[in-house]
């Protein structure tokens, strides 16, 4: 069993955000090759964990992607936004794109995209 886990710093953005612009929280990025090699998970502190297609995360680094519960899009040259829809509202989270790229590279080392076609 191969699990890729990586902590990243992210900024949770809300409409009433009065916090310091540089305030960030630890977020767990996870990919479990045995459980679901096509998916990744993001766990935010104080929220639940979201599971969504790894391809959605990859596509969202280049252009807006996703519908429904999870949406991803680039925000300038160095940031990526992931939007999580909840019953009580929306959580908008900003990541450094390089952190997400590093995580994706590690997941593709564990399970290449071509290997997933045969599963």
XYZ file of C-alpha atoms in Angstrom:
119
model
C 0.000 0.000 0.000
C 1.343 3.380 -0.960
C 0.069 6.582 0.553
C 1.343 10.008 -0.406
C 0.787 12.624 2.278
C 1.986 16.179 2.240
C 1.249 19.119 4.467
C 0.861 22.466 2.768
C 0.177 25.937 4.069
C -3.009 27.517 2.764
C -5.033 30.620 3.414
C -8.746 30.201 4.021
C -10.542 33.215 2.535
C -13.965 34.332 3.776
C -16.084 37.405 3.165
C -15.634 38.591 6.752
C -11.931 37.748 6.867
C -10.305 40.165 9.286
C -7.141 38.125 9.755
C -3.644 39.067 8.695
C -3.019 38.577 4.961
C -0.156 36.208 5.775
C -2.153 34.019 8.191
C -2.183 30.462 6.944
C -3.250 27.060 8.206
C -1.774 23.586 7.731
C -3.695 21.512 5.196
C -3.219 17.803 4.602
C -3.004 16.639 0.980
C -3.414 12.867 0.633
C -3.388 10.250 -2.116
C -4.016 6.581 -1.292
C -3.109 4.253 -4.163
C -4.983 1.296 -2.685
C -8.147 3.106 -1.618
C -8.691 5.161 -4.788
C -5.729 5.865 -7.091
C -7.767 8.292 -9.219
C -8.575 10.604 -6.305
C -6.862 12.994 -3.950
C -8.024 14.252 -0.569
C -7.702 17.625 1.070
C -8.347 17.995 4.794
C -8.793 21.491 6.202
C -8.595 22.133 9.945
C -12.076 22.605 11.358
C -13.752 21.303 8.196
C -14.317 17.882 6.774
C -12.096 16.119 4.256
C -12.891 16.364 0.539
C -12.135 13.613 -1.962
C -12.129 14.493 -5.646
C -10.460 13.409 -8.909
C -6.716 13.953 -9.134
C -7.275 15.102 -12.723
C -9.484 17.957 -11.458
C -6.641 19.277 -9.323
C -4.235 19.019 -12.236
C -6.604 20.740 -14.695
C -7.368 23.508 -12.212
C -3.711 24.504 -12.042
C -3.939 25.622 -15.697
C -7.544 26.806 -16.114
C -10.797 26.904 -14.149
C -12.061 23.356 -13.596
C -14.774 21.560 -11.693
C -18.444 21.807 -10.961
C -20.453 20.970 -7.926
C -18.704 20.497 -4.603
C -15.082 21.230 -5.634
C -13.748 23.829 -8.071
C -10.110 24.720 -8.785
C -8.554 27.604 -10.724
C -5.251 29.445 -11.083
C -5.020 32.813 -9.336
C -2.157 34.709 -10.893
C 1.188 33.057 -11.521
C 1.896 31.624 -8.061
C -1.469 30.930 -6.412
C -4.194 28.361 -6.962
C -7.666 28.604 -5.467
C -9.679 25.583 -4.400
C -13.336 26.233 -3.624
C -15.266 23.760 -1.462
C -19.049 23.985 -1.379
C -20.677 23.150 1.943
C -24.279 22.969 3.072
C -23.629 26.105 5.157
C -21.656 28.039 2.531
C -18.387 28.004 0.629
C -14.792 27.624 1.803
C -12.316 29.336 -0.530
C -8.728 28.241 0.013
C -5.582 29.728 -1.576
C -2.529 27.524 -2.064
C 0.888 28.198 -3.451
C 0.796 26.467 -6.819
C 4.255 24.968 -6.318
C 3.004 23.038 -3.257
C 0.185 21.490 -5.268
C 2.537 20.701 -8.168
C 4.976 18.985 -5.804
C 2.145 16.906 -4.362
C 0.852 15.936 -7.816
C 4.345 14.895 -8.933
C 4.606 12.629 -5.907
C 1.199 11.061 -6.668
C 2.180 10.401 -10.283
C 5.381 8.760 -9.074
C 3.239 6.437 -6.943
C 0.645 5.784 -9.674
C 1.328 7.097 -13.196
C -1.698 8.276 -15.165
C -1.132 5.559 -17.780
C -1.324 2.880 -15.095
C -4.743 4.076 -13.965
C -6.236 3.248 -17.365
C -5.614 -0.447 -16.654
C -7.164 -0.507 -13.157
